[in-house]
Amino acid sequence: MPCTTQDVIAALCAGAKTITEHRDELVRLDRSIGDADHGENMDRGFRAVVAQLDSAPPETPAAALKLVGTTLISSVGGASGPLYGTAFLRAASALGETAELDGSVLVGALQAGMEGVEARGKAVTGDKTMIDALSPAVEAAKASAESGAGAATVLAAAADAAHTGAETTESLVARKGRASYLGERSAGHVDPGARSTALLLAAFAEAGEAGGAAGAAR
Amino acid sequence: MSVGLVIVAHSGRLAEGVVELAAQMAPEVRVVAAGGLPDGATGTDFEMVSAALSDADSGSGAVLLYDLGSAQMTAELAVESLGDPSSAIVAEAPLVEGAVAAAVAAQGGSGLEAVARAATDAVSAESTGAEQASEATGAEQSSAHPVGADEEATGTAEVREELVLTNEIGLHARPAALLTRTLTGLEATVTVSLGDTEADASSVLGVMGLGARKGDRIVLRATGRDARQAVQRIVDLAARGFDE
């Protein structure tokens, strides 16, 4: 079941909804090791994304992701703006003119997004950042796509791996960003960026499944 | 037109303070603040940085300096989003010393990359001096001067001069900047010492840090191809009372 522009927009709106629902949780996580603004910043950013998607609906999946990237860069504030912004912009570039995403195209976009975050944040796996959720997500998506899975299944695999990856950040000591100033005291808390990454991918995957079910019923 | 500077900081007042300081040293350089969020909260704003960048670049490019991690990301994004990303450089440098050093280099007419390098090299005066000294030694060993390479031409001879400061404020900000600027374009490693304290003459804050006042005797030491000229320029500058 390929994934159309409409499916991508639906997934992005689902992502925005989940960020709003988990706003307080992200604030709480960030209060422990950061400056307590991640939930608020992400919520503001994704509300702006939904407003943009409503006012000027994009015509290709790439255009949708590009719009998300530029909107997040301008409206999030704090480090997650440039990081998520870069991820969506790079994913958009990887899609090119593709009108419908299949599993392997999706993997390419995820991978490009992750590489963008790595380049921008200069973080690697184990630094207690969103990379710890993104990197296993990309690996799981790859494995899933290689076994011939479609977009929805690939996304579901990515979301599961991101969730597990985010959980593993609890025991890590931060080496990047504000949390790194805490040193050893940063251990014992899930990284807010890894958590928001996992939340977004889970929302995208759920939307993908719903889209697939709707498509099958059509 | 000189290279412009953009100061990206989480606080508007911090960015403006750095701009104020840099402007004192380099009055003709366009230094633009991009600090804080539009509503005055702390953070960095992509749109504001992009606008500052186009404001600072009057044709010769711009160098961006930042305070903390996410300001660096915003600055890099703003550069990547330019029509010509090679027209601006994000310098990994200490904000205050880097901005001052870059402003002085820009005022002296240095190009984009040289201004960025001036910022990057703007660590403490002492360590900069040591690095430059070792670089100079390396260059001498590797460069094979075929004939007529006398001591002065290879820069092994040290030119030394002492002078007494006669101007009212000594080596305070403006005179220190003038001293550093007067060496622009010369191939020389110059130090200024007051008593036991030595500063790299290419570091404005290093020279200021000597705290040399009116009546103090300073020692200039220079090596390199233009060593003699470098010392002479400083002597002339001091003789003019740093144009006060």
Short mmCIF file of C-alpha atoms in Angstrom, two decimals:
data_model
loop_
_atom_site.label_atom_id
_atom_site.label_comp_id
_atom_site.label_asym_id
_atom_site.label_seq_id
_atom_site.Cartn_x
_atom_site.Cartn_y
_atom_site.Cartn_z
CA MET A 1 0.00 0.00 0.00
CA PRO A 2 1.83 3.11 -1.18
CA CYS A 3 1.54 6.33 0.73
CA THR A 4 0.17 9.41 -1.07
CA THR A 5 0.53 13.13 -0.37
CA GLN A 6 -2.82 13.00 1.45
CA ASP A 7 -1.51 10.18 3.66
CA VAL A 8 1.64 12.18 4.41
CA ILE A 9 -0.41 15.22 5.40
CA ALA A 10 -2.67 13.07 7.57
CA ALA A 11 0.41 11.58 9.24
CA LEU A 12 1.88 15.03 9.90
CA CYS A 13 -1.37 16.19 11.46
CA ALA A 14 -1.42 13.07 13.62
CA GLY A 15 2.15 13.91 14.67
CA ALA A 16 1.09 17.42 15.62
CA LYS A 17 -1.82 16.05 17.65
CA THR A 18 0.40 13.65 19.55
CA ILE A 19 2.88 16.42 20.35
CA THR A 20 0.07 18.53 21.80
CA GLU A 21 -1.18 15.56 23.83
CA HIS A 22 2.29 14.86 25.19
CA ARG A 23 3.27 18.49 25.64
CA ASP A 24 3.34 18.30 29.43
CA GLU A 25 5.23 15.02 29.44
CA LEU A 26 7.94 16.53 27.23
CA VAL A 27 8.11 19.60 29.45
CA ARG A 28 8.52 17.33 32.47
CA LEU A 29 11.30 15.31 30.83
CA ASP A 30 13.09 18.47 29.77
CA ARG A 31 12.74 20.01 33.21
CA SER A 32 14.79 17.14 34.63
CA ILE A 33 17.79 17.57 32.36
CA GLY A 34 17.21 20.63 30.19
CA ASP A 35 15.44 23.94 30.32
CA ALA A 36 11.86 22.66 30.41
CA ASP A 37 10.84 24.16 27.08
CA HIS A 38 10.93 21.18 24.70
CA GLY A 39 7.23 20.38 25.03
CA GLU A 40 6.20 23.98 24.65
CA ASN A 41 8.54 24.62 21.73
CA MET A 42 7.49 21.49 19.85
CA ASP A 43 3.83 22.19 20.47
CA ARG A 44 4.20 25.74 19.16
CA GLY A 45 6.12 24.46 16.13
CA PHE A 46 3.64 21.75 15.19
CA ARG A 47 0.63 24.00 15.72
CA ALA A 48 2.26 26.32 13.18
CA VAL A 49 2.79 23.30 10.91
CA VAL A 50 -0.90 22.40 10.99
CA ALA A 51 -1.86 26.01 10.27
CA GLN A 52 0.49 26.02 7.27
CA LEU A 53 -0.78 22.68 5.96
CA ASP A 54 -4.34 24.03 6.20
CA SER A 55 -3.69 27.32 4.50
CA ALA A 56 -1.55 26.05 1.64
CA PRO A 57 -1.94 22.29 1.16
CA PRO A 58 1.21 20.90 -0.48
CA GLU A 59 0.95 18.89 -3.66
CA THR A 60 3.70 16.33 -3.20
CA PRO A 61 5.04 14.43 -0.19
CA ALA A 62 8.33 16.32 -0.56
CA ALA A 63 6.54 19.68 -0.55
CA ALA A 64 4.71 18.65 2.62
CA LEU A 65 7.92 17.69 4.41
CA LYS A 66 9.68 20.82 3.20
CA LEU A 67 6.88 22.97 4.54
CA VAL A 68 7.18 21.21 7.91
CA GLY A 69 10.94 21.75 7.95
CA THR A 70 10.84 25.46 7.19
CA THR A 71 7.94 26.03 9.60
CA LEU A 72 9.71 24.24 12.45
CA ILE A 73 12.93 26.17 11.85
CA SER A 74 11.06 29.47 12.07
CA SER A 75 8.74 28.71 14.93
CA VAL A 76 10.23 26.23 17.38
CA GLY A 77 13.07 28.24 18.93
CA GLY A 78 15.77 26.36 20.81
CA ALA A 79 17.88 23.54 19.46
CA SER A 80 15.02 21.29 18.38
CA GLY A 81 13.95 23.80 15.71
CA PRO A 82 17.09 23.58 13.58
CA LEU A 83 17.42 19.85 14.32
CA TYR A 84 13.89 18.76 13.40
CA GLY A 85 13.81 21.39 10.66
CA THR A 86 16.95 19.93 9.10
CA ALA A 87 15.58 16.39 9.42
CA PHE A 88 12.37 17.22 7.53
CA LEU A 89 14.19 19.30 4.88
CA ARG A 90 16.69 16.53 4.18
CA ALA A 91 13.93 13.93 4.07
CA ALA A 92 12.09 16.16 1.60
CA SER A 93 15.18 16.39 -0.62
CA ALA A 94 15.54 12.62 -0.58
CA LEU A 95 11.97 12.20 -1.84
CA GLY A 96 12.43 14.41 -4.87
CA GLU A 97 9.35 14.34 -7.09
CA THR A 98 8.08 10.99 -5.83
CA ALA A 99 4.30 11.09 -5.68
CA GLU A 100 3.74 7.91 -3.66
CA LEU A 101 6.03 6.48 -1.03
CA ASP A 102 6.76 2.79 -0.85
CA GLY A 103 8.83 1.10 1.82
CA SER A 104 12.25 1.67 0.30
CA VAL A 105 11.58 5.33 -0.57
CA LEU A 106 10.50 5.86 3.02
CA VAL A 107 13.73 4.32 4.27
CA GLY A 108 15.70 6.72 2.09
CA ALA A 109 13.83 9.69 3.55
CA LEU A 110 14.30 8.49 7.14
CA GLN A 111 17.98 7.89 6.56
CA ALA A 112 18.49 11.33 4.98
CA GLY A 113 16.64 12.94 7.88
CA MET A 114 18.81 11.17 10.43
CA GLU A 115 22.01 12.11 8.61
CA GLY A 116 20.84 15.72 8.62
CA VAL A 117 20.38 15.63 12.38
CA GLU A 118 23.79 14.03 12.83
CA ALA A 119 25.46 16.70 10.71
CA ARG A 120 23.62 19.57 12.36
CA GLY A 121 23.94 18.41 15.96
CA LYS A 122 27.26 16.61 15.61
CA ALA A 123 25.90 13.89 17.86
CA VAL A 124 26.38 10.12 17.56
CA THR A 125 24.58 7.14 19.01
CA GLY A 126 24.93 7.04 22.79
CA ASP A 127 25.15 10.81 23.31
CA LYS A 128 21.60 10.78 24.77
CA THR A 129 19.91 12.70 21.97
CA MET A 130 17.21 12.14 19.36
CA ILE A 131 19.81 10.15 17.38
CA ASP A 132 19.34 7.36 19.91
CA ALA A 133 15.73 7.03 18.73
CA LEU A 134 16.32 7.85 15.06
CA SER A 135 19.25 5.56 14.42
CA PRO A 136 17.58 2.27 15.49
CA ALA A 137 14.44 3.45 13.69
CA VAL A 138 16.35 3.74 10.43
CA GLU A 139 17.95 0.32 10.94
CA ALA A 140 14.60 -1.33 11.66
CA ALA A 141 12.99 0.42 8.69
CA LYS A 142 15.78 -0.84 6.43
CA ALA A 143 15.40 -4.42 7.58
CA SER A 144 11.64 -4.22 7.15
CA ALA A 145 11.86 -2.73 3.65
CA GLU A 146 14.44 -5.29 2.58
CA SER A 147 11.98 -8.04 3.45
CA GLY A 148 9.54 -6.41 1.02
CA ALA A 149 7.25 -4.59 3.46
CA GLY A 150 5.15 -1.60 2.38
CA ALA A 151 5.30 1.92 3.71
CA ALA A 152 2.93 1.40 6.65
CA THR A 153 4.75 -1.70 7.89
CA VAL A 154 8.14 -0.03 7.49
CA LEU A 155 6.92 2.94 9.52
CA ALA A 156 5.56 0.66 12.22
CA ALA A 157 8.93 -1.08 12.50
CA ALA A 158 10.68 2.29 12.69
CA ALA A 159 8.30 3.51 15.38
CA ASP A 160 8.80 0.41 17.55
CA ALA A 161 12.56 0.68 17.32
CA ALA A 162 12.45 4.42 18.07
CA HIS A 163 10.36 3.75 21.16
CA THR A 164 12.87 1.20 22.45
CA GLY A 165 15.74 3.51 21.50
CA ALA A 166 14.22 6.40 23.41
CA GLU A 167 13.78 4.18 26.49
CA THR A 168 17.47 3.27 26.41
CA THR A 169 18.43 6.94 26.76
CA GLU A 170 17.25 6.78 30.38
CA SER A 171 20.48 5.16 31.53
CA LEU A 172 22.78 7.24 29.34
CA VAL A 173 24.91 10.20 30.41
CA ALA A 174 24.35 13.17 28.09
CA ARG A 175 27.26 14.30 25.96
CA LYS A 176 25.46 16.95 23.89
CA GLY A 177 23.31 19.99 24.55
CA ARG A 178 22.21 21.52 27.81
CA ALA A 179 21.85 18.12 29.50
CA SER A 180 25.59 17.50 29.08
CA TYR A 181 26.26 20.24 31.65
CA LEU A 182 24.72 17.93 34.24
CA GLY A 183 27.24 15.17 33.60
CA GLU A 184 26.41 11.99 35.55
CA ARG A 185 23.25 13.57 36.93
CA SER A 186 21.70 13.43 33.47
CA ALA A 187 21.40 9.65 33.78
CA GLY A 188 18.06 8.35 35.05
CA HIS A 189 15.93 10.46 32.73
CA VAL A 190 14.69 9.74 29.22
CA ASP A 191 15.99 12.29 26.71
CA PRO A 192 13.14 14.60 25.69
CA GLY A 193 14.31 14.81 22.08
CA ALA A 194 14.49 11.02 21.74
CA ARG A 195 11.05 10.80 23.29
CA SER A 196 9.51 13.35 20.91
CA THR A 197 11.11 11.54 17.96
CA ALA A 198 9.56 8.26 19.11
CA LEU A 199 6.18 9.94 19.64
CA LEU A 200 6.20 11.45 16.16
CA LEU A 201 7.16 8.19 14.46
CA ALA A 202 4.48 6.33 16.42
CA ALA A 203 1.87 8.85 15.31
CA PHE A 204 3.06 8.61 11.68
CA ALA A 205 2.90 4.80 11.87
CA GLU A 206 -0.61 4.82 13.34
CA ALA A 207 -1.76 7.17 10.64
CA GLY A 208 -0.10 4.88 8.10
CA GLU A 209 -2.03 1.88 9.41
CA ALA A 210 -5.28 3.82 9.38
CA GLY A 211 -4.54 4.98 5.83
CA GLY A 212 -3.77 1.39 4.81
CA ALA A 213 -7.02 0.13 6.34
CA ALA A 214 -8.97 2.88 4.62
CA GLY A 215 -7.23 2.05 1.34
CA ALA A 216 -8.06 -1.65 1.71
CA ALA A 217 -11.71 -0.78 2.32
CA ARG A 218 -11.85 1.41 -0.76
CA MET B 1 33.37 47.31 1.35
CA SER B 2 34.57 45.30 4.32
CA VAL B 3 33.39 41.89 5.42
CA GLY B 4 30.43 42.17 7.79
CA LEU B 5 29.78 40.37 11.06
CA VAL B 6 26.67 38.84 12.59
CA ILE B 7 26.54 38.17 16.32
CA VAL B 8 24.14 35.31 17.05
CA ALA B 9 23.34 35.00 20.74
CA HIS B 10 20.55 33.67 22.94
CA SER B 11 20.10 37.07 24.52
CA GLY B 12 19.48 40.30 22.65
CA ARG B 13 21.45 42.27 25.17
CA LEU B 14 24.40 39.92 24.91
CA ALA B 15 24.48 40.26 21.11
CA GLU B 16 24.15 44.03 21.30
CA GLY B 17 26.92 44.24 23.90
CA VAL B 18 29.30 42.33 21.65
CA VAL B 19 28.32 44.55 18.72
CA GLU B 20 29.01 47.63 20.83
CA LEU B 21 32.46 46.39 21.75
CA ALA B 22 33.39 45.30 18.23
CA ALA B 23 32.16 48.60 16.77
CA GLN B 24 34.55 50.49 19.06
CA MET B 25 37.48 48.63 17.57
CA ALA B 26 36.32 48.71 13.98
CA PRO B 27 34.06 51.70 13.35
CA GLU B 28 33.62 51.07 9.62
CA VAL B 29 32.69 47.42 9.83
CA ARG B 30 29.05 46.47 9.72
CA VAL B 31 28.39 44.37 12.81
CA VAL B 32 24.79 43.26 13.26
CA ALA B 33 23.20 41.75 16.38
CA ALA B 34 20.85 38.79 16.10
CA GLY B 35 20.11 37.91 19.68
CA GLY B 36 17.09 36.51 21.48
CA LEU B 37 13.63 35.79 20.12
CA PRO B 38 11.39 38.46 18.53
CA ASP B 39 9.32 38.67 21.72
CA GLY B 40 12.43 39.32 23.79
CA ALA B 41 12.65 35.81 25.23
CA THR B 42 15.97 33.96 25.17
CA GLY B 43 16.71 31.79 22.17
CA THR B 44 17.81 32.20 18.59
CA ASP B 45 15.51 32.96 15.69
CA PHE B 46 16.21 31.76 12.17
CA GLU B 47 14.40 34.66 10.48
CA MET B 48 16.22 37.22 12.60
CA VAL B 49 19.60 35.66 11.85
CA SER B 50 18.83 35.49 8.13
CA ALA B 51 17.80 39.15 8.10
CA ALA B 52 20.92 40.16 10.04
CA LEU B 53 23.01 38.17 7.58
CA SER B 54 21.70 40.02 4.54
CA ASP B 55 22.08 43.29 6.44
CA ALA B 56 25.71 42.58 7.35
CA ASP B 57 26.81 41.44 3.90
CA SER B 58 27.39 44.50 1.76
CA GLY B 59 29.05 42.53 -1.00
CA SER B 60 32.18 41.14 0.62
CA GLY B 61 30.49 38.41 2.61
CA ALA B 62 29.82 38.00 6.32
CA VAL B 63 31.20 36.04 9.25
CA LEU B 64 28.82 34.78 11.93
CA LEU B 65 29.80 34.27 15.55
CA TYR B 66 27.58 32.53 18.11
CA ASP B 67 27.32 32.05 21.84
CA LEU B 68 25.99 28.52 22.50
CA GLY B 69 25.25 25.27 20.66
CA SER B 70 21.82 25.91 19.19
CA ALA B 71 22.87 29.39 18.07
CA GLN B 72 25.52 27.63 16.00
CA MET B 73 22.86 25.43 14.39
CA THR B 74 20.66 28.42 13.58
CA ALA B 75 23.64 30.28 12.14
CA GLU B 76 24.62 27.29 9.99
CA LEU B 77 21.07 26.89 8.74
CA ALA B 78 20.92 30.57 7.81
CA VAL B 79 24.14 30.20 5.81
CA GLU B 80 22.93 27.04 4.08
CA SER B 81 19.72 28.83 3.10
CA LEU B 82 21.58 31.62 1.31
CA GLY B 83 21.46 31.85 -2.47
CA ASP B 84 25.25 31.60 -2.30
CA PRO B 85 26.25 29.75 0.88
CA SER B 86 29.93 30.45 0.20
CA SER B 87 29.36 34.15 0.91
CA ALA B 88 29.20 33.59 4.67
CA ILE B 89 31.14 31.58 7.24
CA VAL B 90 30.13 30.48 10.73
CA ALA B 91 33.27 30.84 12.85
CA GLU B 92 33.88 28.43 15.69
CA ALA B 93 35.39 30.97 18.00
CA PRO B 94 35.11 32.48 21.46
CA LEU B 95 32.32 35.04 21.04
CA VAL B 96 33.82 38.21 22.49
CA GLU B 97 37.47 37.82 21.58
CA GLY B 98 36.50 36.27 18.24
CA ALA B 99 34.16 39.12 17.34
CA VAL B 100 36.73 41.75 18.24
CA ALA B 101 39.50 40.01 16.33
CA ALA B 102 37.26 39.48 13.31
CA ALA B 103 36.08 43.10 13.36
CA VAL B 104 39.65 44.36 13.46
CA ALA B 105 40.64 42.06 10.60
CA ALA B 106 37.63 43.23 8.58
CA GLN B 107 38.46 46.86 9.29
CA GLY B 108 41.97 46.19 8.01
CA GLY B 109 40.52 45.01 4.73
CA SER B 110 40.96 41.26 5.14
CA GLY B 111 38.86 38.95 2.98
CA LEU B 112 36.09 36.65 4.15
CA GLU B 113 38.23 33.63 5.01
CA ALA B 114 40.90 35.70 6.71
CA VAL B 115 38.29 37.42 8.87
CA ALA B 116 36.83 34.06 9.86
CA ARG B 117 40.31 32.78 10.65
CA ALA B 118 41.04 35.84 12.78
CA ALA B 119 38.00 34.90 14.86
CA THR B 120 38.95 31.24 15.10
CA ASP B 121 42.50 32.02 16.11
CA ALA B 122 41.37 34.45 18.79
CA VAL B 123 42.15 32.29 21.77
CA SER B 124 44.12 33.64 24.71
CA ALA B 125 46.94 35.86 23.56
CA GLU B 126 49.57 33.69 25.16
CA SER B 127 48.62 30.46 23.43
CA THR B 128 48.10 32.20 20.10
CA GLY B 129 51.59 33.58 20.34
CA ALA B 130 53.00 30.16 21.02
CA GLU B 131 51.13 28.61 18.11
CA GLN B 132 52.22 31.28 15.70
CA ALA B 133 55.79 30.98 16.85
CA SER B 134 55.81 27.25 16.21
CA GLU B 135 54.10 27.70 12.86
CA ALA B 136 56.71 30.22 11.86
CA THR B 137 59.47 27.80 12.84
CA GLY B 138 57.82 25.08 10.79
CA ALA B 139 57.64 27.33 7.77
CA GLU B 140 61.29 28.20 8.02
CA GLN B 141 62.29 24.56 8.15
CA SER B 142 60.16 23.53 5.23
CA SER B 143 60.68 26.47 2.92
CA ALA B 144 63.85 26.09 0.93
CA HIS B 145 65.22 29.55 0.26
CA PRO B 146 67.63 28.91 -2.57
CA VAL B 147 70.03 31.84 -2.40
CA GLY B 148 70.59 35.00 -0.46
CA ALA B 149 68.46 33.86 2.45
CA ASP B 150 70.01 35.99 5.10
CA GLU B 151 68.78 35.91 8.64
CA GLU B 152 66.32 38.72 8.31
CA ALA B 153 64.72 37.41 5.14
CA THR B 154 63.99 34.04 6.73
CA GLY B 155 62.69 35.79 9.78
CA THR B 156 65.03 34.20 12.22
CA ALA B 157 66.38 37.54 13.38
CA GLU B 158 64.31 39.16 16.06
CA VAL B 159 63.64 42.86 15.83
CA ARG B 160 63.35 44.39 19.25
CA GLU B 161 62.32 47.89 20.24
CA GLU B 162 61.32 49.60 23.44
CA LEU B 163 59.08 52.60 23.70
CA VAL B 164 57.33 54.68 26.32
CA LEU B 165 53.62 55.32 25.91
CA THR B 166 52.88 59.01 25.85
CA ASN B 167 49.21 58.99 24.95
CA GLU B 168 46.66 59.63 27.70
CA ILE B 169 44.86 56.28 27.83
CA GLY B 170 47.77 53.94 27.11
CA LEU B 171 46.92 50.68 25.34
CA HIS B 172 43.22 50.85 26.02
CA ALA B 173 40.62 49.53 23.56
CA ARG B 174 40.97 51.95 20.67
CA PRO B 175 44.77 52.25 20.66
CA ALA B 176 45.08 48.48 21.08
CA ALA B 177 42.83 47.98 18.06
CA LEU B 178 44.89 50.50 16.07
CA LEU B 179 48.07 48.67 17.02
CA THR B 180 46.68 45.33 15.88
CA ARG B 181 45.24 46.84 12.72
CA THR B 182 48.46 48.52 11.70
CA LEU B 183 50.02 45.07 11.32
CA THR B 184 47.42 43.88 8.84
CA GLY B 185 48.96 42.44 5.74
CA LEU B 186 52.45 42.10 7.18
CA GLU B 187 54.25 38.82 7.44
CA ALA B 188 55.47 39.09 10.99
CA THR B 189 54.90 37.60 14.40
CA VAL B 190 54.86 40.44 16.87
CA THR B 191 54.59 40.47 20.63
CA VAL B 192 54.11 43.36 23.00
CA SER B 193 55.29 43.05 26.57
CA LEU B 194 54.88 45.08 29.67
CA GLY B 195 57.10 43.84 32.47
CA ASP B 196 56.75 40.06 32.60
CA THR B 197 53.49 39.98 30.70
CA GLU B 198 53.56 39.36 26.99
CA ALA B 199 50.73 39.59 24.48
CA ASP B 200 50.38 38.64 20.86
CA ALA B 201 50.07 41.91 18.96
CA SER B 202 47.44 40.37 16.68
CA SER B 203 45.09 39.90 19.62
CA VAL B 204 43.33 43.13 20.54
CA LEU B 205 42.11 41.78 23.84
CA GLY B 206 45.56 40.40 24.57
CA VAL B 207 47.12 43.81 24.02
CA MET B 208 44.39 45.46 26.09
CA GLY B 209 44.95 42.85 28.77
CA LEU B 210 48.48 44.13 29.36
CA GLY B 211 46.91 47.17 30.98
CA ALA B 212 49.70 49.39 29.70
CA ARG B 213 49.15 53.03 30.75
CA LYS B 214 50.59 56.39 29.95
CA GLY B 215 54.26 56.48 30.91
CA ASP B 216 54.67 52.70 30.77
CA ARG B 217 57.61 51.24 28.86
CA ILE B 218 56.59 48.47 26.48
CA VAL B 219 58.82 46.10 24.54
CA LEU B 220 58.07 45.08 20.96
CA ARG B 221 59.53 41.90 19.53
CA ALA B 222 58.98 40.81 15.97
CA THR B 223 60.12 37.99 13.72
CA GLY B 224 59.28 37.19 10.14
CA ARG B 225 59.91 38.74 6.76
CA ASP B 226 58.28 42.08 7.63
CA ALA B 227 59.46 42.19 11.24
CA ARG B 228 61.30 45.48 10.86
CA GLN B 229 58.37 47.16 9.14
CA ALA B 230 55.95 45.86 11.76
CA VAL B 231 57.92 47.33 14.63
CA GLN B 232 58.39 50.58 12.75
CA ARG B 233 54.66 50.92 12.20
CA ILE B 234 53.96 50.50 15.92
CA VAL B 235 56.71 52.95 16.83
CA ASP B 236 55.24 55.49 14.38
CA LEU B 237 51.77 54.93 15.76
CA ALA B 238 52.96 55.45 19.33
CA ALA B 239 54.90 58.56 18.28
CA ARG B 240 51.64 60.00 16.94
CA GLY B 241 50.05 59.30 20.32
CA PHE B 242 47.82 56.71 18.65
CA ASP B 243 46.11 59.58 16.82
CA GLU B 244 44.31 60.66 19.95
#
